[in-house]
CSV table of C-alpha atoms and ligand atoms in Angstrom, one decimal:
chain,number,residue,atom,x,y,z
A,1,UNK,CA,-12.0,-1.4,-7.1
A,2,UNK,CA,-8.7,0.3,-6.7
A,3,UNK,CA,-7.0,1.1,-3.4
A,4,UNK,CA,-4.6,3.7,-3.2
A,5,UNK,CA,-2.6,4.7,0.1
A,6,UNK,CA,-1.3,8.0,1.1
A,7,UNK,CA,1.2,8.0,4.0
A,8,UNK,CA,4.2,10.3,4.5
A,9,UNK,CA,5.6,12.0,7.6
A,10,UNK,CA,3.5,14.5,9.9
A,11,UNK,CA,2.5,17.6,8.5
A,12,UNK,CA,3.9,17.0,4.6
A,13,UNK,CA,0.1,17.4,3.7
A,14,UNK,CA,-1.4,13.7,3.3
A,15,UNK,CA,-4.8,14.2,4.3
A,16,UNK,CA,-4.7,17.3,1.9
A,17,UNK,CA,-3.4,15.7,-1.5
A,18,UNK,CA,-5.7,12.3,-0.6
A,19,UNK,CA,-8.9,14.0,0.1
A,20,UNK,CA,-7.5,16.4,-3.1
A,21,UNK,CA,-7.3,12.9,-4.9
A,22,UNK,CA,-10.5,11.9,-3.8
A,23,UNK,CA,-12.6,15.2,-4.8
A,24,UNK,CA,-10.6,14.4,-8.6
A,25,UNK,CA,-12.0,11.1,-8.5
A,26,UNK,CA,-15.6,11.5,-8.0
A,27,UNK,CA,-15.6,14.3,-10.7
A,28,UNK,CA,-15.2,11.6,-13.5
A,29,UNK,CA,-17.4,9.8,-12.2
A,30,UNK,CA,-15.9,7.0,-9.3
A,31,UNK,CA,-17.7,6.0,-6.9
A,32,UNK,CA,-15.0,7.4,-4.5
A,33,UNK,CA,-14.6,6.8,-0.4
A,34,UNK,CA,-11.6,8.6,1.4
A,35,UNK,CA,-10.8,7.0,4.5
A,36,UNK,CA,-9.0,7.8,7.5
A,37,UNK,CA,-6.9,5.9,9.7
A,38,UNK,CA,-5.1,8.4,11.3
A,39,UNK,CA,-6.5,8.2,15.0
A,40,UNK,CA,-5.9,12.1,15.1
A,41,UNK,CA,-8.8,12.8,12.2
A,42,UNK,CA,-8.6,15.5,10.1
A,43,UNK,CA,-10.6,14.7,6.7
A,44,UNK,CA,-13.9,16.6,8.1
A,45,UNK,CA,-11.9,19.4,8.3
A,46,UNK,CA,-10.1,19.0,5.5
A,47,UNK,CA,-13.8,19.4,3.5
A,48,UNK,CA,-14.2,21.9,6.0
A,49,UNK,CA,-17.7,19.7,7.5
A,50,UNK,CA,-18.6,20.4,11.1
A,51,UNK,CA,-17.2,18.3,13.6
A,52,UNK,CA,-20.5,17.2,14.8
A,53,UNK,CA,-21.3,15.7,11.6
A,54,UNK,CA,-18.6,13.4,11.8
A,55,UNK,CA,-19.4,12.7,15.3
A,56,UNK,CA,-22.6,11.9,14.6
A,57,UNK,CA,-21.8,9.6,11.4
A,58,UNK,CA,-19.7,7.1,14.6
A,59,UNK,CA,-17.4,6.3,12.0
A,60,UNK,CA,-19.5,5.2,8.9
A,61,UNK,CA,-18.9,7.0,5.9
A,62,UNK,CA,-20.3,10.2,5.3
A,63,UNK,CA,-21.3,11.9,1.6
A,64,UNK,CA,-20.0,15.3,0.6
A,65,UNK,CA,-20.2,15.6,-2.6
A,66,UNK,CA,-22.0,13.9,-5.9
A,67,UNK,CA,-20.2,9.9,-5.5
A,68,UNK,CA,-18.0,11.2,-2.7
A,69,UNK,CA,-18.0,9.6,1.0
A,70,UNK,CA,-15.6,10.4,4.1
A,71,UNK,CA,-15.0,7.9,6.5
A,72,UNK,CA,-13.4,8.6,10.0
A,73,UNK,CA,-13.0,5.2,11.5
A,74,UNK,CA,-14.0,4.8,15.2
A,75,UNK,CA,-11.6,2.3,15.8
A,76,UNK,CA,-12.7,2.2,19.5
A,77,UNK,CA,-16.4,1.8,18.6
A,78,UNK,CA,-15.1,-1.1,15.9
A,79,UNK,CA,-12.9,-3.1,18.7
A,80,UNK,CA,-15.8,-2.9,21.3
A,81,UNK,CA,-18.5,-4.4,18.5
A,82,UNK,CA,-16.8,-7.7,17.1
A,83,UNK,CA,-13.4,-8.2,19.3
A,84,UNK,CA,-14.7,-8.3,22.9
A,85,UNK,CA,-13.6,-11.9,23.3
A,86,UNK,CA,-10.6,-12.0,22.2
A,87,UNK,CA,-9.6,-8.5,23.7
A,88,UNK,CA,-10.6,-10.1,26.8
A,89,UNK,CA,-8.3,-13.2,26.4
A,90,UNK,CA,-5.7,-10.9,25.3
A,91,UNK,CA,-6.1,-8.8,28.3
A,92,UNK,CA,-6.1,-12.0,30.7
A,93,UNK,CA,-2.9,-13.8,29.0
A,94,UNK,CA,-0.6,-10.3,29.3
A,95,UNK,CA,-1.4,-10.3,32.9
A,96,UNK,CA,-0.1,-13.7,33.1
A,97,UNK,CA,3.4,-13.6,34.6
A,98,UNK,CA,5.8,-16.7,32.8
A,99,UNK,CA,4.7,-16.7,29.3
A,100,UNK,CA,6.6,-19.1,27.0
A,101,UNK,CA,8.4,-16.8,24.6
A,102,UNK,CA,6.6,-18.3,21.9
A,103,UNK,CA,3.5,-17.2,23.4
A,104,UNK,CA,4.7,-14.2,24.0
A,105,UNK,CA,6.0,-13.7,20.1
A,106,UNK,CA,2.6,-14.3,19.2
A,107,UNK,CA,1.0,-11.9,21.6
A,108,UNK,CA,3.0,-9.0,20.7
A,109,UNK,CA,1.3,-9.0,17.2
A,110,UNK,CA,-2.1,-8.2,18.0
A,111,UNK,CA,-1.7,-4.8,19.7
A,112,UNK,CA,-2.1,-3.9,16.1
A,113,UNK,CA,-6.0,-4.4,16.6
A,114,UNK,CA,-6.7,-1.0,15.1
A,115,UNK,CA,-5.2,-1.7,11.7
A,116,UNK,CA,-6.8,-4.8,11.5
A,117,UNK,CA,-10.3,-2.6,11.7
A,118,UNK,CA,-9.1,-0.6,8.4
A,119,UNK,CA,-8.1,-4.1,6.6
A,120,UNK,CA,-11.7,-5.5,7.5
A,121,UNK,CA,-13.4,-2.2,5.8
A,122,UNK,CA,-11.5,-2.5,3.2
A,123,UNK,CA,-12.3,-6.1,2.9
A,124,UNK,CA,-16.0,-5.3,3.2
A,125,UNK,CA,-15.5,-2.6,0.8
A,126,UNK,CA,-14.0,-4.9,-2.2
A,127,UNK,CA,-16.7,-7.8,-1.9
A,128,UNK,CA,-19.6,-5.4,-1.9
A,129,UNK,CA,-18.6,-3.6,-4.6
A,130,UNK,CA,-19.6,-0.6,-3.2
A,131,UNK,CA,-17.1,1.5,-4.3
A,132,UNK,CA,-15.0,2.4,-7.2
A,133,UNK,CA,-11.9,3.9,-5.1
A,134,UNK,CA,-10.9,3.7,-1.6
A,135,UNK,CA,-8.1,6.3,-1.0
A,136,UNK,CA,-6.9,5.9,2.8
A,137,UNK,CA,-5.2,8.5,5.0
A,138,UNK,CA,-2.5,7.2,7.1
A,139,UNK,CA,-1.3,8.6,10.1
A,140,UNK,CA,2.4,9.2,10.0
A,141,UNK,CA,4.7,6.7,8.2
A,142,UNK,CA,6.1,4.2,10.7
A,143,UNK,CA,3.2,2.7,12.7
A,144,UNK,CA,1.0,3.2,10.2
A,145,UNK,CA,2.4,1.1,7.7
A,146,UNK,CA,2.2,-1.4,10.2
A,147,UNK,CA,-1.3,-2.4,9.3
A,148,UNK,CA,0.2,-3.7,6.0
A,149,UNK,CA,1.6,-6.4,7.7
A,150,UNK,CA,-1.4,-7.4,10.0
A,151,UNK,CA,-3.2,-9.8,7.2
A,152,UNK,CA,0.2,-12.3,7.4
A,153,UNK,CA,1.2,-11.9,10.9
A,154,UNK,CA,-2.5,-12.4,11.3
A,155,UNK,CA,-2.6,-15.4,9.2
A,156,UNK,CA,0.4,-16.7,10.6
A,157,UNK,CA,-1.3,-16.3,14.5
A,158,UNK,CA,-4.1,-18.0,13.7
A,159,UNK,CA,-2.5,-20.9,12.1
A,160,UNK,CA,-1.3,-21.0,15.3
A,161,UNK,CA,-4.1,-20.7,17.2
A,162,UNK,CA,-6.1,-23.3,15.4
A,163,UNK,CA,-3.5,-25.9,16.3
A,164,UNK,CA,-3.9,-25.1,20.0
A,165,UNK,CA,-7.7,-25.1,19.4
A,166,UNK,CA,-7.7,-28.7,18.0
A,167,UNK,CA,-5.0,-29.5,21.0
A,168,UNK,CA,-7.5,-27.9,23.6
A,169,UNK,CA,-10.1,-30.0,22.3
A,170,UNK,CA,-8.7,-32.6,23.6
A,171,UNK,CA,-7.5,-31.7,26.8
A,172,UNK,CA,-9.1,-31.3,30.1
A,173,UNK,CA,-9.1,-27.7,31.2
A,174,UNK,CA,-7.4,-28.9,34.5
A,175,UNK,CA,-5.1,-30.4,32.4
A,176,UNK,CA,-4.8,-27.7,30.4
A,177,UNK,CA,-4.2,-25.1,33.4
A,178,UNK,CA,-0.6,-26.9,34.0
A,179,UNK,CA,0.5,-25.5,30.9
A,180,UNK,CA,0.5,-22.2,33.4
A,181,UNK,CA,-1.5,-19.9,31.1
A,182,UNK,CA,-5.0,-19.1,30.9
A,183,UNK,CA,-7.3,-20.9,28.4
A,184,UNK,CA,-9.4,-19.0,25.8
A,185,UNK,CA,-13.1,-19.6,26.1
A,186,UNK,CA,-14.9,-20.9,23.1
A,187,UNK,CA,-16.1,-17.7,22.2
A,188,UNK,CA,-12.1,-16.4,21.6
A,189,UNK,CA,-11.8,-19.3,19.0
A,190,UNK,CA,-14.7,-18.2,17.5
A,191,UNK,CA,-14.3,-14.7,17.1
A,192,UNK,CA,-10.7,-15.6,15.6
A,193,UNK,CA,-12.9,-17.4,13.5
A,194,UNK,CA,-14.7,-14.6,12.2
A,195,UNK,CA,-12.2,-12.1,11.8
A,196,UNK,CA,-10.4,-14.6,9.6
A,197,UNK,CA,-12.9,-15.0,7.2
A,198,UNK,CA,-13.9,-11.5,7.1
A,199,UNK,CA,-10.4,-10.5,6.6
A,200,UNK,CA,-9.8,-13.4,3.7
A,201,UNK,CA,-8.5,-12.0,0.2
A,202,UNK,CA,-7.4,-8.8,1.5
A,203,UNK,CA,-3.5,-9.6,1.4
A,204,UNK,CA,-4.0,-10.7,-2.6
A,205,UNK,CA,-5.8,-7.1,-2.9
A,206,UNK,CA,-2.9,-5.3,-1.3
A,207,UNK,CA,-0.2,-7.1,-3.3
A,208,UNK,CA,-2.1,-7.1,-6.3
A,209,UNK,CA,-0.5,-3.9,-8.4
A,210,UNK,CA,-3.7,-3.6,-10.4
A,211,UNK,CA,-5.8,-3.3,-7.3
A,212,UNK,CA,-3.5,-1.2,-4.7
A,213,UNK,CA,-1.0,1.4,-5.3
A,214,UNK,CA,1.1,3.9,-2.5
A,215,UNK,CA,1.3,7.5,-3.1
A,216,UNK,CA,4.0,8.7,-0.9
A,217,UNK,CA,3.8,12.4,0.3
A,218,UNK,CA,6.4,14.2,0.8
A,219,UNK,CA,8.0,18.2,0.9
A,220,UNK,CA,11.3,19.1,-0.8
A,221,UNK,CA,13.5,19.1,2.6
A,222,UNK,CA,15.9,16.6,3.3
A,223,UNK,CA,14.8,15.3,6.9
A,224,UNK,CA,11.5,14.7,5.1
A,225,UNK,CA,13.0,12.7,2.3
A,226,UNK,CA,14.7,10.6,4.7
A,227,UNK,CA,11.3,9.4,6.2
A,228,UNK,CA,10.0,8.9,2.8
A,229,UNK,CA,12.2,6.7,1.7
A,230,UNK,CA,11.8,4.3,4.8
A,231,UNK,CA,8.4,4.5,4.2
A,232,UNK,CA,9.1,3.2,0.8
A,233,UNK,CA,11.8,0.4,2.0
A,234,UNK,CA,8.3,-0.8,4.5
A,235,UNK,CA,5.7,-0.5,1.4
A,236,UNK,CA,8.5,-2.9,-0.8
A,237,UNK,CA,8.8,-4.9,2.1
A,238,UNK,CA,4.9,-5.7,2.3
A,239,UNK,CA,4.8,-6.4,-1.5
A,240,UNK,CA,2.8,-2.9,-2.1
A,241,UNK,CA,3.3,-1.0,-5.3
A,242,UNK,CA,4.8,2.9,-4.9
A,243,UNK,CA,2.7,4.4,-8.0
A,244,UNK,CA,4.0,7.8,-7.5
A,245,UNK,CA,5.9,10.1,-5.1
A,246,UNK,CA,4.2,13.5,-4.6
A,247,UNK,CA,6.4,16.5,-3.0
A,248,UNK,CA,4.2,18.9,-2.1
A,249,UNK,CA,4.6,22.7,-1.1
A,250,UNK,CA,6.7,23.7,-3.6
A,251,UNK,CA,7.1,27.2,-3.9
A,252,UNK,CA,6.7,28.3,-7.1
A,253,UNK,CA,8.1,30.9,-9.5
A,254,UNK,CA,5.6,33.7,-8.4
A,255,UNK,CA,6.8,33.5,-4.7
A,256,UNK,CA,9.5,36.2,-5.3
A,257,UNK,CA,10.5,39.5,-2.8
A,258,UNK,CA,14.1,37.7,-2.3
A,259,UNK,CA,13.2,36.1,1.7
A,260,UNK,CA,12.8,32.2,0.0
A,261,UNK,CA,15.6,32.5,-2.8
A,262,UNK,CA,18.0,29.9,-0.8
A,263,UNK,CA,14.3,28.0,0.2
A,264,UNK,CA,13.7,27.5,-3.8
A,265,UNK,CA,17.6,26.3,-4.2
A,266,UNK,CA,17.0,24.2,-1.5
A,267,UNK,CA,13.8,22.8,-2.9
A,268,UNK,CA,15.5,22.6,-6.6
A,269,UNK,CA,17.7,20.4,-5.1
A,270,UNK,CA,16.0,18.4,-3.2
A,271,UNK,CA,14.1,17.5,-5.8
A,272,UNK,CA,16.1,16.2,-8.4
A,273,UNK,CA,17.4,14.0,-5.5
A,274,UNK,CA,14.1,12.6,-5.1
A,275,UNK,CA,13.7,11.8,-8.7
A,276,UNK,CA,17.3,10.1,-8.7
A,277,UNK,CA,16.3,8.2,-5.8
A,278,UNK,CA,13.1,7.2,-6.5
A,279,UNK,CA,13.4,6.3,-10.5
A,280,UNK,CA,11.2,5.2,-12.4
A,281,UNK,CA,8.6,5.6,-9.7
A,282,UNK,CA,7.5,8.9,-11.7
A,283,UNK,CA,7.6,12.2,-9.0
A,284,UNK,CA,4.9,14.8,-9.1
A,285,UNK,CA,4.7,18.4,-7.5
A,286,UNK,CA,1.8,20.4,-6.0
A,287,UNK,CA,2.7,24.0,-5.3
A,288,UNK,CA,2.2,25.8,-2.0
A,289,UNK,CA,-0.9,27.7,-2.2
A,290,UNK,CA,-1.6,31.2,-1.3
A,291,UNK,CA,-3.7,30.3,1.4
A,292,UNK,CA,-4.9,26.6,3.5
A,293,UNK,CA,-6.5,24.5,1.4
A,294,UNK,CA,-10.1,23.5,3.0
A,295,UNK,CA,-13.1,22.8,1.6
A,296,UNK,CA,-14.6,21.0,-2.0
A,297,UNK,CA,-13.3,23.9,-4.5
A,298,UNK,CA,-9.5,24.6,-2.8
A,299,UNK,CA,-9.6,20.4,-3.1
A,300,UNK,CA,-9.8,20.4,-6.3
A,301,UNK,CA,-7.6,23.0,-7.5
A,302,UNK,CA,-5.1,20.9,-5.7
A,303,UNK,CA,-5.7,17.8,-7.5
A,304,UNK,CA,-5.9,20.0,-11.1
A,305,UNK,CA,-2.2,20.7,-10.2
A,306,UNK,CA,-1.5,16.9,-9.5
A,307,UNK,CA,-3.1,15.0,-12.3
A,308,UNK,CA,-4.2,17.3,-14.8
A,309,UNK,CA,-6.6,16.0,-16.9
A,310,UNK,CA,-5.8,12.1,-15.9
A,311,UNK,CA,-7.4,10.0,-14.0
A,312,UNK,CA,-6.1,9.8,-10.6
A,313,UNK,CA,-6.9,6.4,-10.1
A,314,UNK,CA,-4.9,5.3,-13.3
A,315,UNK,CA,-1.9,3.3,-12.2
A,316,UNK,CA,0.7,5.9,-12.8
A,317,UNK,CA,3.7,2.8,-12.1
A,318,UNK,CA,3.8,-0.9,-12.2
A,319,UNK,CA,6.5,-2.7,-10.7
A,320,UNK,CA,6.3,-6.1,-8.5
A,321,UNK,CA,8.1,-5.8,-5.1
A,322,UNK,CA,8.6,-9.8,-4.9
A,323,UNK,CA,9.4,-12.0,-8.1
A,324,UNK,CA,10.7,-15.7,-8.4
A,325,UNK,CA,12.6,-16.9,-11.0
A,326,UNK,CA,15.4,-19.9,-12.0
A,327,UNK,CA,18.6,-18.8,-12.1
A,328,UNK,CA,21.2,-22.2,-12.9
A,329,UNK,CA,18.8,-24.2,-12.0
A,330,UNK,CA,18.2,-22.4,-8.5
A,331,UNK,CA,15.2,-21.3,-7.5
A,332,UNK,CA,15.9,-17.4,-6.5
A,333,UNK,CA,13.2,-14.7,-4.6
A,334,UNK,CA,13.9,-11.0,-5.3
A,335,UNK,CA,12.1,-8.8,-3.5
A,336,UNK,CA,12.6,-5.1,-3.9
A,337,UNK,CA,14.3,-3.3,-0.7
A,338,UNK,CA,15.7,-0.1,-1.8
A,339,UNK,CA,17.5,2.1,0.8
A,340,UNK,CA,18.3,-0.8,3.1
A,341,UNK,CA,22.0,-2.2,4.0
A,342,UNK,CA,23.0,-5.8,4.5
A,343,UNK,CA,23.2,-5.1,9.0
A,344,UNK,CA,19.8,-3.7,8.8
A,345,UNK,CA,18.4,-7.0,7.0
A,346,UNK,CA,18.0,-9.9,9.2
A,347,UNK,CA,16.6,-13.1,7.4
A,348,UNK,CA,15.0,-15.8,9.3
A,349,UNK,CA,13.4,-19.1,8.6
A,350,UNK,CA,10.5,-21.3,10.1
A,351,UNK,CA,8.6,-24.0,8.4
A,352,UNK,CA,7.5,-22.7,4.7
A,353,UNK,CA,8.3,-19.5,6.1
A,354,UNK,CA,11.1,-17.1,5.2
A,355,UNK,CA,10.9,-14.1,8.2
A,356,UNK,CA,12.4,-10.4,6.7
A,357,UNK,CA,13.6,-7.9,9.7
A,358,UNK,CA,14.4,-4.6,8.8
A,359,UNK,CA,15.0,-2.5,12.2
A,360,UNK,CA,11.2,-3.1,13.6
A,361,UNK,CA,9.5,-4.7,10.6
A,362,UNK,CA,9.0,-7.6,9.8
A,363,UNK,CA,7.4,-9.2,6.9
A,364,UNK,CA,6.4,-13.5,7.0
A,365,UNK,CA,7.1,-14.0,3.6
A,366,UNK,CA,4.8,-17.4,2.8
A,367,UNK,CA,7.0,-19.5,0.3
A,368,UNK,CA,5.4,-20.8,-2.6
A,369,UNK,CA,4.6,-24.3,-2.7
A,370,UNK,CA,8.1,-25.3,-4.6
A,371,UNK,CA,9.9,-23.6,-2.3
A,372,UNK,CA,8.6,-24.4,1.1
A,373,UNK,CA,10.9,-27.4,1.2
A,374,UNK,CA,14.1,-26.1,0.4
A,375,UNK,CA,16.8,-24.3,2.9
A,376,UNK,CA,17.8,-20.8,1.9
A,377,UNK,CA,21.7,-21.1,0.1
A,378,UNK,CA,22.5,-17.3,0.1
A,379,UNK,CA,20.8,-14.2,0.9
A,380,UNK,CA,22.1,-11.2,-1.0
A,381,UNK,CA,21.5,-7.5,-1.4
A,382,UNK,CA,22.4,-6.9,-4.4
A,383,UNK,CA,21.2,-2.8,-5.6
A,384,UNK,CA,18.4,-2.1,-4.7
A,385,UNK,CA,17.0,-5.7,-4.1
A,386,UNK,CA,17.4,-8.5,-1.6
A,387,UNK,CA,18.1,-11.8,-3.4
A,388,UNK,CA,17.7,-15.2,-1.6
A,389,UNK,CA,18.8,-18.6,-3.6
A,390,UNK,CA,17.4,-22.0,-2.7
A,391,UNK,CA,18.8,-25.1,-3.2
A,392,UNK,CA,18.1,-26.6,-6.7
A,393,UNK,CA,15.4,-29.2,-7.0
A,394,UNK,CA,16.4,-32.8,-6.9
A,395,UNK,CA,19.4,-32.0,-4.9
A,396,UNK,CA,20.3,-33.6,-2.2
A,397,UNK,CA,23.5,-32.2,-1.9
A,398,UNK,CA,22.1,-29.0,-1.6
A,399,UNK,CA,19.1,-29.4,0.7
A,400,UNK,CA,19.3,-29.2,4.4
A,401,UNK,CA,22.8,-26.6,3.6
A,402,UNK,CA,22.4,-24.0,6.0
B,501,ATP,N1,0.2,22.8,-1.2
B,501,ATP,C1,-0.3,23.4,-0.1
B,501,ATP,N2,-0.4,24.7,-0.1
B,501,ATP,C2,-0.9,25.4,1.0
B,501,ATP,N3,-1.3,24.7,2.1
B,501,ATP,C3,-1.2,23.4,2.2
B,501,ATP,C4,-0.7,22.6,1.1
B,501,ATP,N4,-0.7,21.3,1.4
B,501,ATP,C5,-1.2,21.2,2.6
B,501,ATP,N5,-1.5,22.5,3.1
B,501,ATP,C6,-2.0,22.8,4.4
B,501,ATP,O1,-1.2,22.3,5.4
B,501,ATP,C7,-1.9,21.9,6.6
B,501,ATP,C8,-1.4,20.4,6.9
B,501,ATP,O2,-1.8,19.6,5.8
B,501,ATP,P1,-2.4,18.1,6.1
B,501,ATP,O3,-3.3,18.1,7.2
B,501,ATP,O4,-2.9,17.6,4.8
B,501,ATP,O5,-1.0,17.4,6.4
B,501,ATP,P2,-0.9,15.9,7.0
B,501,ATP,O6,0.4,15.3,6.3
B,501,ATP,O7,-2.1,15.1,6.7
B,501,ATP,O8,-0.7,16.1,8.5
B,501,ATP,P3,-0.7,15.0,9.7
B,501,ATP,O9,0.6,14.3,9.6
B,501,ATP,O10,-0.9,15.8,10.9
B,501,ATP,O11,-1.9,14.1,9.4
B,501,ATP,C9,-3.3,22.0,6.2
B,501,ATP,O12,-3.8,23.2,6.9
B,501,ATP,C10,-3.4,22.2,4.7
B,501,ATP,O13,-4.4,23.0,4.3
B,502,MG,MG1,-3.4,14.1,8.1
């Protein structure tokens, strides 16, 4: 199954070129679902369905076309069915006044909830085999890249939680009540439980280049271009692979009458900026269309001028965010940041963990085995990646060297 995001800031047209992408797809023959996680939902209208269909559907997928599904999640519908207990736990801890900071650190994860309710589809998705492609609409870049994040922070929260479930088990809830903070039932363990399971394997199919790719979206103006490339700092960050940028709208050679000359200059330029910035993620244009594109046959005009006779779900780029290597002897980790300075990366360390900060973000970066034991000896952005040396193996010198 491949997996392949859109996201880009409001308006650029992701929901256009990803349903676009998703008509192309079940024209040679995919078995193709395009999904939604933009809480504002568009797709219906994108394939110009009425809204009561959708409605109706309460967020399963819906077919349009030969091997073609929509999907408008209903995250709301989701949270109510399988997260009850641990909503309510949530809900009682928050209201708890003196949380330990810890506590509090761990809490402030799981107000992604909603993004954890795409992950699990997508989970499902993959182990059923049910479809060929999933191609998912994200709501404007920022928070919505967030959900890339939720299968380690989740990962790293339940570790977490397990230890205080063995802990509880043997402790008296009396007891337990001096800690000063409410105790989950048996059901909240439970439920944690579940969700771990069902979300198991997803993070190896988002970092797995052969498996995911981000298409980023974006128009030929320079506030836009700006967003985009955070976007694709945040994708790096979460170990997903960029397979292609698409600026879309581009006004073509036709559009004439004088009014958009300095608009096409603009756009000229702005574009070979993109490619310089974004090389060798290759860059592809879509023009601006006479008219809106809604509806099965303005869909696949669209994705005629995107991929041409290829397949869109051919990986148009490889290239791993995170490698590990030996250089002198030293372990080193590079992970791919471009468009980052040294003050924005903040580098942090707990247990076989190395924590990543950029502004908001944060990745939990599990070490590999060999690593886990070994302090951090530099941390260097070096181009466009972030380098972090370990100490050597077998030195003693060098462990423990902050
Ligand atoms: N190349 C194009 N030519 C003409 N119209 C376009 C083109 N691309 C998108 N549109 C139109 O622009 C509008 C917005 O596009 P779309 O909904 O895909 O943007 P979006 O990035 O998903 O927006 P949002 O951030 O609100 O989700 C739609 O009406 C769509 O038909
Ligand atoms: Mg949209």
């Amino acid at each position: 199954m491949r997996i392949i995001l859109f996201t880009g800031k409001g308006g650029v047209g992701k929901t256009t070129v990803c349903a676009a992408t998703g008509v192309a797809c079940a024209r040679r023959g995919h078995r193709t679902l395009v999904m939604s996680l933009d809480i504002a939902h568009s797709l219906g209208d994108s394939f110009d369905l009425e809204r009561s269909l959708m409605d109706d559907a309460r967020g399963e997928p819906v077919a349009v076309a030969d091997r073609l599904w929509i999907q408008e999640v209903d995250v709301e519908e989701e949270i109510r069915r399988h997260w009850g207990a641990i909503q309510g736990y949530i809900a009682r801890l928050l209201h708890t006044s003196g949380l330990e900071r810890i506590l509090a650190e761990e809490i402030a994860i799981l107000p992604g909830m909603e993004e954890v309710v795409a992950l699990l589809f997508i989970n499902r998705y993959a182990r059923e085999e049910r479809y060929d492609a999933v191609l998912l609409d994200c709501a404007p870049t920022g928070e919505s890249l967030r959900f890339l994040s939720m299968p380690t922070a989740l990962e790293w929260y339940m570790r977490k939680v397990f230890r205080v479930e063995k802990v509880m088990v043997g402790l008296s809830r009396p007891l337990a009540a001096l800690y000063g903070v409410p105790l989950p039932e048996r059901g909240y363990f439970d439920a944690i439980r579940g969700l771990y399971e069902r979300l198991d394997g997803v993070q190896a199919l988002l970092g797995d280049p052969a498996v995911t790719s981000a298409r980023l979206v974006t128009n030929a103006e320079k506030m836009v271009v700006r967003e985009t490339q955070r976007a694709f700092t945040y994708l790096c960050l979460y170990g997903v692979n960029v397979d292609a940028v698409v600026v879309n709208r581009m006004l073509s050679g036709e559009v004439g009458d004088g009014w958009f000359e300095e608009w096409k200059a603009l756009q000229t330029k702005h574009l070979a900026a993109i490619e310089e910035f974004f090389r060798p993620v290759p860059v592809r244009t879509v023009p601006l269309w006479r008219r809106e594109i809604v509806g099965p046959a303005a869909l696949g005009a669209l994705a005629e001028a995107l991929y041409g006779t290829e397949d869109p779900t051919a990986r148009l780029h490889e290239e791993a965010p995170l490698r590990f290597e030996t250089v002198d002897g030293r372990p080193v980790m590079r992970l791919r940041l471009p468009f980052v300075s040294g003050q924005e990366v903040d580098l942090g360390r707990s247990g076989d963990e190395l924590i990543v900060r950029i502004g908001g973000f944060k990745r939990h970066l599990l070490l590999p085995r060999s690593l886990a034991g070994r302090e951090p000896l530099e941390a260097k952005l070096e181009g466009r990646e972030l380098r972090v040396t370990f100490a050597g193996a077998g030195n003693a010198a060098e462990t423990g060297v902050k």
